[in-house]
Every structure is written in structure tokens, then in C-alpha cells.
Tab-separated table of C-alpha atoms and ligand atoms in Angstrom:
chain	number	residue	atom	x	y	z
A	1	MET	CA	-8.643	15.866	-6.029
A	2	LYS	CA	-5.255	17.063	-5.175
A	3	VAL	CA	-3.275	15.439	-2.360
A	4	THR	CA	-0.016	16.541	-0.678
A	5	VAL	CA	2.208	14.098	0.922
A	6	VAL	CA	4.891	15.762	3.270
A	7	GLY	CA	7.950	13.512	3.610
A	8	ALA	CA	8.935	11.498	0.539
A	9	GLY	CA	10.662	8.792	2.711
A	10	ALA	CA	9.667	5.248	3.120
A	11	VAL	CA	5.987	5.895	4.253
A	12	GLY	CA	5.283	8.972	2.078
A	13	ALA	CA	6.468	7.334	-1.163
A	14	SER	CA	4.594	4.169	-0.241
A	15	CYS	CA	1.471	6.171	0.410
A	16	ALA	CA	1.884	8.111	-2.852
A	17	GLU	CA	2.350	4.861	-4.704
A	18	TYR	CA	-0.756	3.141	-3.441
A	19	ILE	CA	-2.887	6.345	-3.953
A	20	ALA	CA	-1.530	6.469	-7.577
A	21	MET	CA	-2.100	2.728	-8.113
A	22	LYS	CA	-5.791	3.062	-6.991
A	23	ASN	CA	-6.297	5.826	-9.556
A	24	PHE	CA	-8.739	7.991	-7.837
A	25	CYS	CA	-6.747	11.116	-7.504
A	26	SER	CA	-5.733	13.637	-10.174
A	27	GLU	CA	-2.642	14.927	-8.557
A	28	VAL	CA	-0.237	13.979	-5.806
A	29	VAL	CA	2.460	16.369	-4.659
A	30	LEU	CA	5.390	14.947	-2.660
A	31	VAL	CA	7.223	17.537	-0.331
A	32	ASP	CA	10.593	16.862	1.346
A	33	ILE	CA	13.319	18.908	2.998
A	34	LYS	CA	16.138	16.863	1.331
A	35	GLU	CA	17.250	18.580	-1.861
A	36	GLY	CA	15.963	16.800	-4.929
A	37	PHE	CA	14.558	13.787	-2.912
A	38	ALA	CA	10.970	14.329	-3.484
A	39	GLU	CA	11.444	15.316	-7.126
A	40	GLY	CA	13.359	11.998	-7.727
A	41	LYS	CA	10.804	9.903	-5.877
A	42	ALA	CA	7.991	11.600	-7.894
A	43	MET	CA	9.872	10.966	-11.199
A	44	ASP	CA	10.532	7.387	-10.363
A	45	LEU	CA	6.914	6.791	-9.337
A	46	MET	CA	5.716	8.486	-12.623
A	47	GLN	CA	7.844	6.036	-14.675
A	48	THR	CA	5.636	3.210	-13.267
A	49	ALA	CA	2.452	4.910	-14.570
A	50	SER	CA	2.468	3.192	-17.945
A	51	LEU	CA	3.476	-0.072	-16.395
A	52	ASN	CA	0.802	0.001	-13.644
A	53	GLY	CA	-1.829	1.781	-15.686
A	54	PHE	CA	-2.606	4.833	-13.682
A	55	ASP	CA	-3.256	8.518	-14.639
A	56	THR	CA	-2.560	10.382	-11.351
A	57	LYS	CA	0.152	13.033	-11.808
A	58	ILE	CA	2.780	12.813	-9.207
A	59	THR	CA	5.128	15.818	-8.622
A	60	GLY	CA	7.829	16.472	-6.103
A	61	THR	CA	9.104	19.692	-4.450
A	62	THR	CA	11.995	20.489	-2.076
A	63	GLY	CA	10.058	22.630	0.358
A	64	ASP	CA	8.185	24.934	-2.022
A	65	TYR	CA	4.610	24.876	-0.423
A	66	SER	CA	3.322	27.098	-3.145
A	67	LYS	CA	3.231	23.869	-5.208
A	68	THR	CA	0.855	22.322	-2.621
A	69	ALA	CA	-1.754	25.088	-2.909
A	70	GLY	CA	-5.378	24.032	-3.108
A	71	SER	CA	-4.755	20.556	-1.672
A	72	HIS	CA	-7.871	18.885	-0.425
A	73	VAL	CA	-5.986	16.481	1.574
A	74	ALA	CA	-2.436	16.585	3.087
A	75	VAL	CA	-0.611	13.696	4.676
A	76	ILE	CA	2.156	14.460	7.190
A	77	THR	CA	4.732	11.807	7.214
A	78	SER	CA	7.781	13.983	7.809
A	79	GLY	CA	10.017	13.218	10.735
A	80	ILE	CA	12.309	10.550	12.041
A	81	PRO	CA	11.192	6.813	12.368
A	82	ARG	CA	12.235	4.713	15.475
A	83	LYS	CA	15.192	2.353	15.477
A	84	PRO	CA	15.031	-1.097	17.052
A	85	GLY	CA	14.549	-0.881	20.969
A	86	MET	CA	12.977	2.639	20.871
A	87	THR	CA	9.444	3.521	21.526
A	88	ARG	CA	7.364	5.879	19.311
A	89	GLU	CA	7.120	8.289	22.170
A	90	GLU	CA	10.874	8.917	22.145
A	91	LEU	CA	10.562	10.625	18.753
A	92	ILE	CA	8.625	13.618	20.071
A	93	GLY	CA	11.582	15.803	20.605
A	94	ILE	CA	12.630	16.044	16.960
A	95	ASN	CA	9.199	15.307	15.279
A	96	ALA	CA	6.953	17.831	17.229
A	97	GLY	CA	9.098	20.762	15.681
A	98	ILE	CA	8.805	19.243	12.188
A	99	VAL	CA	5.128	18.653	12.395
A	100	LYS	CA	4.271	22.044	13.756
A	101	GLU	CA	6.386	23.774	10.875
A	102	VAL	CA	4.968	21.529	8.218
A	103	THR	CA	1.310	22.041	9.449
A	104	GLU	CA	1.751	25.784	9.378
A	105	ASN	CA	3.164	25.730	5.802
A	106	LEU	CA	0.261	23.499	4.617
A	107	VAL	CA	-2.511	25.608	6.098
A	108	LYS	CA	-1.059	28.716	4.762
A	109	HIS	CA	-1.416	27.429	1.134
A	110	SER	CA	-4.492	25.289	1.503
A	111	PRO	CA	-6.797	26.795	4.183
A	112	GLU	CA	-9.380	24.295	3.456
A	113	VAL	CA	-7.263	21.239	3.748
A	114	ILE	CA	-8.011	17.876	5.570
A	115	ILE	CA	-4.815	16.856	7.372
A	116	ILE	CA	-4.027	13.117	7.959
A	117	VAL	CA	-1.343	12.861	10.585
A	118	VAL	CA	1.132	9.869	10.401
A	119	SER	CA	4.420	11.025	12.009
A	120	ASN	CA	5.034	9.551	15.497
A	121	PRO	CA	4.200	9.681	18.326
A	122	MET	CA	1.042	9.990	16.186
A	123	ASP	CA	-1.646	10.652	18.825
A	124	THR	CA	0.358	13.412	20.279
A	125	MET	CA	1.299	14.760	16.833
A	126	ALA	CA	-2.493	14.768	15.970
A	127	TYR	CA	-3.074	16.767	19.126
A	128	LEU	CA	-0.310	19.085	18.209
A	129	VAL	CA	-1.922	19.811	14.758
A	130	HIS	CA	-5.172	20.530	16.467
A	131	LYS	CA	-3.606	22.979	18.814
A	132	THR	CA	-1.534	24.896	16.112
A	133	SER	CA	-3.481	24.618	12.785
A	134	GLY	CA	-6.743	26.419	13.476
A	135	LEU	CA	-8.458	23.898	11.436
A	136	PRO	CA	-11.948	22.545	12.546
A	137	LYS	CA	-11.647	19.234	14.415
A	138	HIS	CA	-13.258	17.127	11.615
A	139	LYS	CA	-10.368	18.105	9.389
A	140	ILE	CA	-7.586	16.477	11.357
A	141	ILE	CA	-7.282	12.706	11.414
A	142	GLY	CA	-4.592	10.611	12.907
A	143	MET	CA	-3.567	7.402	11.162
A	144	GLY	CA	-2.978	4.489	13.517
A	145	GLY	CA	-6.133	2.466	13.945
A	146	ALA	CA	-6.408	1.491	10.196
A	147	LEU	CA	-2.894	0.103	10.319
A	148	ASP	CA	-3.234	-1.614	13.760
A	149	SER	CA	-6.528	-3.149	12.601
A	150	ALA	CA	-4.941	-4.557	9.539
A	151	ARG	CA	-2.232	-6.110	11.703
A	152	PHE	CA	-4.917	-7.458	14.091
A	153	LYS	CA	-6.679	-9.133	11.242
A	154	TYR	CA	-3.378	-10.459	9.973
A	155	ARG	CA	-2.686	-12.053	13.422
A	156	LEU	CA	-6.384	-13.408	13.768
A	157	ALA	CA	-6.112	-14.992	10.276
A	158	GLU	CA	-2.811	-16.620	11.326
A	159	ALA	CA	-4.236	-17.986	14.525
A	160	LEU	CA	-7.539	-19.022	12.879
A	161	GLU	CA	-5.742	-20.544	9.928
A	162	ALA	CA	-8.180	-18.577	7.813
A	163	PRO	CA	-7.976	-16.391	4.885
A	164	ILE	CA	-7.819	-12.691	5.871
A	165	SER	CA	-10.898	-12.075	3.901
A	166	ASP	CA	-12.814	-14.242	6.400
A	167	VAL	CA	-11.855	-12.073	9.349
A	168	ASP	CA	-13.022	-8.686	10.674
A	169	GLY	CA	-11.781	-6.900	13.697
A	170	MET	CA	-10.696	-3.308	15.006
A	171	VAL	CA	-8.134	-1.770	17.240
A	172	ILE	CA	-8.847	1.467	19.142
A	173	ALA	CA	-7.178	3.657	21.759
A	174	ALA	CA	-3.540	4.595	21.482
A	175	HIS	CA	-1.021	3.917	18.598
A	176	SER	CA	1.611	2.787	21.075
A	177	ASP	CA	3.093	-0.617	22.075
A	178	THR	CA	1.166	-0.522	25.433
A	179	GLY	CA	-1.899	1.609	24.724
A	180	MET	CA	-3.421	-0.237	21.683
A	181	LEU	CA	-6.729	-1.900	22.363
A	182	PRO	CA	-7.511	-4.780	19.936
A	183	LEU	CA	-11.315	-5.372	20.388
A	184	LEU	CA	-11.182	-9.209	20.508
A	185	SER	CA	-14.746	-9.272	21.930
A	186	LYS	CA	-16.103	-7.803	18.556
A	187	ALA	CA	-13.691	-9.589	16.010
A	188	THR	CA	-15.474	-12.117	13.949
A	189	ARG	CA	-14.951	-14.956	11.326
A	190	ASN	CA	-17.698	-14.449	8.863
A	191	GLY	CA	-19.969	-13.012	11.628
A	192	VAL	CA	-19.017	-15.684	14.264
A	193	PRO	CA	-17.179	-14.325	17.145
A	194	VAL	CA	-13.454	-15.397	17.004
A	195	THR	CA	-13.621	-16.316	20.752
A	196	GLU	CA	-15.654	-19.287	19.594
A	197	PHE	CA	-12.681	-20.707	17.795
A	198	LEU	CA	-9.418	-19.437	19.699
A	199	ASP	CA	-8.573	-20.705	23.243
A	200	GLU	CA	-7.280	-18.166	25.797
A	201	GLU	CA	-3.663	-18.692	24.961
A	202	GLN	CA	-4.218	-17.974	21.139
A	203	GLN	CA	-6.358	-15.061	22.271
A	204	LYS	CA	-3.534	-13.630	24.249
A	205	TYR	CA	-1.130	-14.300	21.358
A	206	VAL	CA	-3.119	-12.415	18.906
A	207	ILE	CA	-3.508	-9.348	21.279
A	208	GLU	CA	0.096	-9.163	22.220
A	209	GLU	CA	1.515	-9.623	18.650
A	210	THR	CA	-0.807	-7.053	17.406
A	211	LYS	CA	0.114	-4.442	20.046
A	212	VAL	CA	3.862	-4.938	19.231
A	213	GLY	CA	3.440	-5.041	15.523
A	214	GLY	CA	5.236	-2.060	14.759
A	215	ALA	CA	8.164	-2.913	17.173
A	216	THR	CA	8.324	-6.422	15.643
A	217	LEU	CA	8.819	-4.918	12.153
A	218	THR	CA	11.186	-2.319	13.343
A	219	LYS	CA	13.405	-5.000	14.858
A	220	LEU	CA	13.366	-6.978	11.546
A	221	LEU	CA	13.855	-4.088	9.296
A	222	GLY	CA	16.105	-1.825	11.366
A	223	THR	CA	13.718	1.051	10.768
A	224	SER	CA	10.019	1.119	10.979
A	225	ALA	CA	7.371	-0.359	8.478
A	226	TRP	CA	6.122	1.417	5.338
A	227	TYR	CA	3.994	-0.958	3.087
A	228	ALA	CA	1.019	-1.381	5.444
A	229	PRO	CA	1.336	2.326	6.746
A	230	GLY	CA	1.194	3.577	3.190
A	231	ALA	CA	-1.670	1.316	2.288
A	232	ALA	CA	-3.592	2.337	5.389
A	233	VAL	CA	-3.265	6.085	4.550
A	234	SER	CA	-4.315	5.399	0.979
A	235	VAL	CA	-7.599	3.682	2.402
A	236	MET	CA	-8.311	6.896	4.313
A	237	VAL	CA	-7.551	9.281	1.399
A	238	GLN	CA	-9.828	7.181	-0.820
A	239	ALA	CA	-12.645	7.334	1.769
A	240	ILE	CA	-12.385	11.118	1.637
A	241	ALA	CA	-11.902	11.522	-2.067
A	242	CYS	CA	-14.732	9.132	-3.054
A	243	ASP	CA	-16.923	10.258	-0.152
A	244	GLN	CA	-17.230	6.629	0.851
A	245	LYS	CA	-18.483	7.059	4.438
A	246	LYS	CA	-16.263	4.097	5.584
A	247	MET	CA	-16.015	3.213	9.236
A	248	ILE	CA	-12.331	3.626	10.098
A	249	PRO	CA	-10.760	3.714	13.551
A	250	CYS	CA	-8.685	7.043	13.488
A	251	SER	CA	-7.006	9.194	16.201
A	252	LEU	CA	-9.557	12.012	16.646
A	253	MET	CA	-9.977	14.953	19.227
A	254	LEU	CA	-12.472	13.705	21.859
A	255	GLU	CA	-15.020	15.887	23.558
A	256	GLY	CA	-16.756	13.670	25.900
A	257	GLU	CA	-16.784	10.599	23.634
A	258	TYR	CA	-15.496	7.544	25.438
A	259	GLY	CA	-15.367	9.571	28.616
A	260	GLN	CA	-12.397	11.572	27.365
A	261	ASN	CA	-11.734	15.276	26.620
A	262	ASP	CA	-8.990	17.253	25.048
A	263	ILE	CA	-7.077	14.309	23.772
A	264	CYS	CA	-6.575	12.467	20.422
A	265	LEU	CA	-7.109	8.773	20.608
A	266	GLY	CA	-8.239	6.009	18.301
A	267	VAL	CA	-11.890	5.614	17.989
A	268	PRO	CA	-14.082	4.393	15.026
A	269	ALA	CA	-15.395	7.131	12.835
A	270	ILE	CA	-17.142	7.612	9.541
A	271	ILE	CA	-14.824	9.036	7.102
A	272	GLY	CA	-16.177	10.854	4.017
A	273	ALA	CA	-15.734	13.961	1.841
A	274	ASN	CA	-15.893	16.226	4.923
A	275	GLY	CA	-13.182	14.373	6.811
A	276	VAL	CA	-14.572	13.035	10.064
A	277	GLU	CA	-18.344	12.934	9.612
A	278	LYS	CA	-19.183	11.057	12.935
A	279	ILE	CA	-17.590	9.488	15.817
A	280	ILE	CA	-19.152	6.017	16.586
A	281	ASN	CA	-19.607	5.153	20.076
A	282	VAL	CA	-19.275	1.326	20.483
A	283	THR	CA	-20.084	-0.405	23.657
A	284	LEU	CA	-17.073	-1.538	25.431
A	285	THR	CA	-16.644	-4.234	28.217
A	286	ALA	CA	-15.741	-3.061	31.546
A	287	GLU	CA	-12.099	-4.189	30.943
A	288	GLU	CA	-11.983	-2.554	27.666
A	289	GLN	CA	-13.162	0.857	29.189
A	290	LEU	CA	-10.455	0.573	31.842
A	291	LYS	CA	-7.709	-0.144	29.160
A	292	PHE	CA	-9.044	2.748	27.079
A	293	ALA	CA	-8.849	5.049	30.133
A	294	GLU	CA	-5.194	3.849	30.835
A	295	ALA	CA	-4.147	4.510	27.287
A	296	ALA	CA	-5.734	8.099	27.454
A	297	ASN	CA	-3.689	8.649	30.724
A	298	ALA	CA	-0.369	7.542	29.030
A	299	VAL	CA	-0.986	9.701	25.965
A	300	ARG	CA	-1.984	12.730	28.133
A	301	GLU	CA	1.360	12.351	29.883
A	302	VAL	CA	3.194	12.443	26.601
A	303	ASN	CA	1.183	15.430	25.351
A	304	GLY	CA	2.347	17.357	28.525
A	305	ASP	CA	5.732	17.384	26.936
A	306	LEU	CA	4.612	19.578	24.022
A	307	LYS	CA	5.418	23.203	23.702
A	308	PHE	CA	3.088	25.149	21.611
B	401	NAD	N1	1.127	6.521	12.334
B	401	NAD	C1	1.533	5.353	11.821
B	401	NAD	O1	0.969	4.214	11.959
B	401	NAD	C2	2.992	5.281	11.414
B	401	NAD	C3	3.539	4.262	10.510
B	401	NAD	C4	4.733	4.237	9.944
B	401	NAD	C5	5.591	5.229	10.169
B	401	NAD	N2	5.135	6.368	11.108
B	401	NAD	C6	5.999	7.588	11.301
B	401	NAD	O2	6.163	8.175	10.058
B	401	NAD	C7	7.295	8.997	10.022
B	401	NAD	C8	8.069	8.683	8.855
B	401	NAD	O3	8.533	7.429	8.719
B	401	NAD	P1	9.410	6.905	7.373
B	401	NAD	O4	9.710	5.605	7.699
B	401	NAD	O5	8.683	7.422	6.163
B	401	NAD	O6	10.685	7.784	7.633
B	401	NAD	P2	11.863	8.297	6.582
B	401	NAD	O7	12.949	8.683	7.327
B	401	NAD	O8	11.846	7.322	5.636
B	401	NAD	O9	11.104	9.517	5.855
B	401	NAD	C9	10.805	10.668	6.575
B	401	NAD	C10	11.221	11.747	5.523
B	401	NAD	O10	10.664	13.126	6.109
B	401	NAD	C11	11.586	14.135	5.572
B	401	NAD	N3	11.618	15.281	6.510
B	401	NAD	C12	12.120	15.461	7.696
B	401	NAD	N4	11.800	16.774	8.103
B	401	NAD	C13	11.120	17.356	7.097
B	401	NAD	C14	10.501	18.545	6.894
B	401	NAD	N5	10.646	19.535	7.864
B	401	NAD	N6	9.714	18.847	5.883
B	401	NAD	C15	9.561	17.894	4.882
B	401	NAD	N7	10.234	16.637	5.061
B	401	NAD	C16	10.869	16.374	5.946
B	401	NAD	C17	12.878	13.430	5.580
B	401	NAD	O11	13.897	14.025	4.752
B	401	NAD	C18	12.524	11.947	5.124
B	401	NAD	O12	12.668	11.879	3.669
B	401	NAD	C19	8.025	8.502	11.268
B	401	NAD	O13	7.758	9.395	12.375
B	401	NAD	C20	7.404	7.283	11.622
B	401	NAD	O14	7.491	6.887	13.104
B	401	NAD	C21	3.897	6.289	11.506
B	402	LMR	O1	6.253	1.195	14.612
B	402	LMR	C1	6.618	2.362	14.418
B	402	LMR	O2	7.410	3.082	14.948
B	402	LMR	C2	6.017	2.812	13.057
B	402	LMR	C3	4.451	2.842	13.082
B	402	LMR	O3	3.947	3.431	14.136
B	402	LMR	C4	4.069	1.460	12.933
B	402	LMR	O4	3.123	1.075	13.697
B	402	LMR	O5	4.459	0.737	12.019
């Protein structure tokens, strides 16, 4: 399995590192526009191979997409991250052009590729890849829900004073500060609804902290996060590489599901060798349905700023 990661910055390198550490891919190609940067990151990572015990071959290239030819999966992390005080949506002006150009180069050299979109504003960037790549819809997957769900579980474990391995939960809808929808009604501790343990104030805290999870880290770090984003991508790549048929919330093109059309939004899906194998329709409460529709309206407005 050959995987290309475009953007050898914080998220791209973290993603390559986690993929290599899990040792399920033969080859990872890092691509960046900054001269020598991807080559340097690849060399540094390869020098951890004997220490960390992996056989994945990591190479880097400055913009030579012929080196990416025949990739099964490509991850797009190229683009600028936000700074404290910014929203993800403010990145559209610069990142849309980058994502469009990168997509064209990827598809030219790997026409069968499955693309995982990471660059922000991610739901809109995933939509852009649908509109410009010519790939079938099951081959375009936005990464947001996997990360947001991991942050939800972190906050749930904190509030429950429980180990994270006791906790399960999922975040759907938009990957934005306001449009995330943590499904508290379905979150559990060892199968018991968390609503049986947490009072209203604690529930509100968990939901609000989950939604601003990315902004909180951006404020602390001065740029956005990379460890959990890289790990979340590696889980998705592994689900494809190992045909795991894992249920992961991803930003996918909706055609009637959840009452939405012609929009990419986070919904649970089965991810396997073919990319998106099935979108899962979970029953939402009336309040959740309303919030999902509000998130869709906001993403649709951002999509309106795209020029194809
Ligand atoms: N979807 C998510 O959950 C999620 C999570 C974290 C970060 N992000 C987004 O991922 C993106 C990258 O974040 P980061 O922290 O890694 O930023 P970064 O600045 O560390 O890395 C981005 C890299 O992209 C490269 N790049 C720019 N234009 C390019 C091009 N045309 N071709 C190839 N490479 C190019 C840059 O040189 C840089 O090395 C940002 O847009 C950020 O908002 C999304
Ligand atoms: O918060 C950001 O801007 C980056 C990313 O989307 C995240 O959630 O960490």
C-alpha cells in the first residue's frame, strides 16, 4: 500500500509518523512546496525506523508528483493553519487554491486514488475536491469527525473521572467551532448512557469544550494542533489499507442522507478498502436534527465563496 501525504508540515509529518509506527503500509511519500522540506522530514522520520521498529519506507519530494504515482490513498494537509482568534473558515481564501491544485496533481498521477481531505475549512475543502477531482464520491473523505470524537471522549473521560477506554462517543455535522454536534444522547461509559452520570452543567461543559477543542489548542500553541489530527488520519488510512470496515464519522458528500444534498458534512460511515462503503443513518433527536440542519446552512454559505 502506497500512501501520499501532501504537506510535510505539522499535521502531514505527524500523520506520516503514526502511519509508519503502525507498520501497515509499504511506502509513504511526503510532498511539500518548500524546497527540501519534505525530503528532510522523510529522512528524519526514516532515522527513527530502527529505533521504533517499522519497515515503512518514507520518502520526500519538493513538488514532483511523478513520485506519488500509483498511490492508493492520498492525504491533503497542504495549506495554512489558523492563528489564535481566527476561525477555520477564514483560511478559505488561501487554502482553496492550494487544495484544488494539489488535487489535480494527485489525480493526474494516481487516477484510482482515495483522497482524505484535512486542510481547513475541511468540509468546504472536501466539497471542492468533489467538484474538481472527477473521482467517485466514495473516494473522497474529509477528516474531522474522527478527531472531534477523540476530543469528545477526552472531555467525557475528564468529566466522568473515568479512563478513556471506558468511554465511547461520536461527533457529527460540521468541523467548525459552532457546527460540531457531539452526540451526547448516544455517548456511553461501558454501555451505560453518560447522561446517567453527568448533571446538566457537566454535560454542557463537555459539549462546549469539545466544540472549541481546536480553538483551545490553537490559543495554547499559537498554531493549530497536529498530534491528534495526525493520529486521526492514520486511523482512517489504516481502515482503508487493512479493509477494517470501521465506523468512523467523516465529512462525506450527502445525497439525501440526513435530509441534505450537495454538501459535505460529518456523518458516520463504514470505511474499508473501497473508501466509503456505506453511510450510516443514526436516529437523531429533534434537537440534534435541528442542529445538524443549522450546521449544514453555515457550511453551505462558506461553500458559496468557492470558485471552481
Ligand atoms: N481537518 C482537521 O481536523 C485538521 C486538523 C489539523 C489541521 N488541519 C488543517 O491542516 C492544514 C495544515 O496544518 P499544519 O498545522 O500541518 O500546517 P503547516 O503550516 O505546519 O503545514 C502545511 C504545509 O503545507 C505546505 N504547502 C503549502 N502549499 C503547498 C502546496 N501547494 N503543495 C504542497 N505543500 C504545500 C507548506 O509548505 C507547509 O509545510 C491547515 O489548513 C489546518 O487548518 C485540519
Ligand atoms: O483547529 C484548527 O484550526 C485545526 C483543526 O481543524 C483542529 O480541529 O485541530
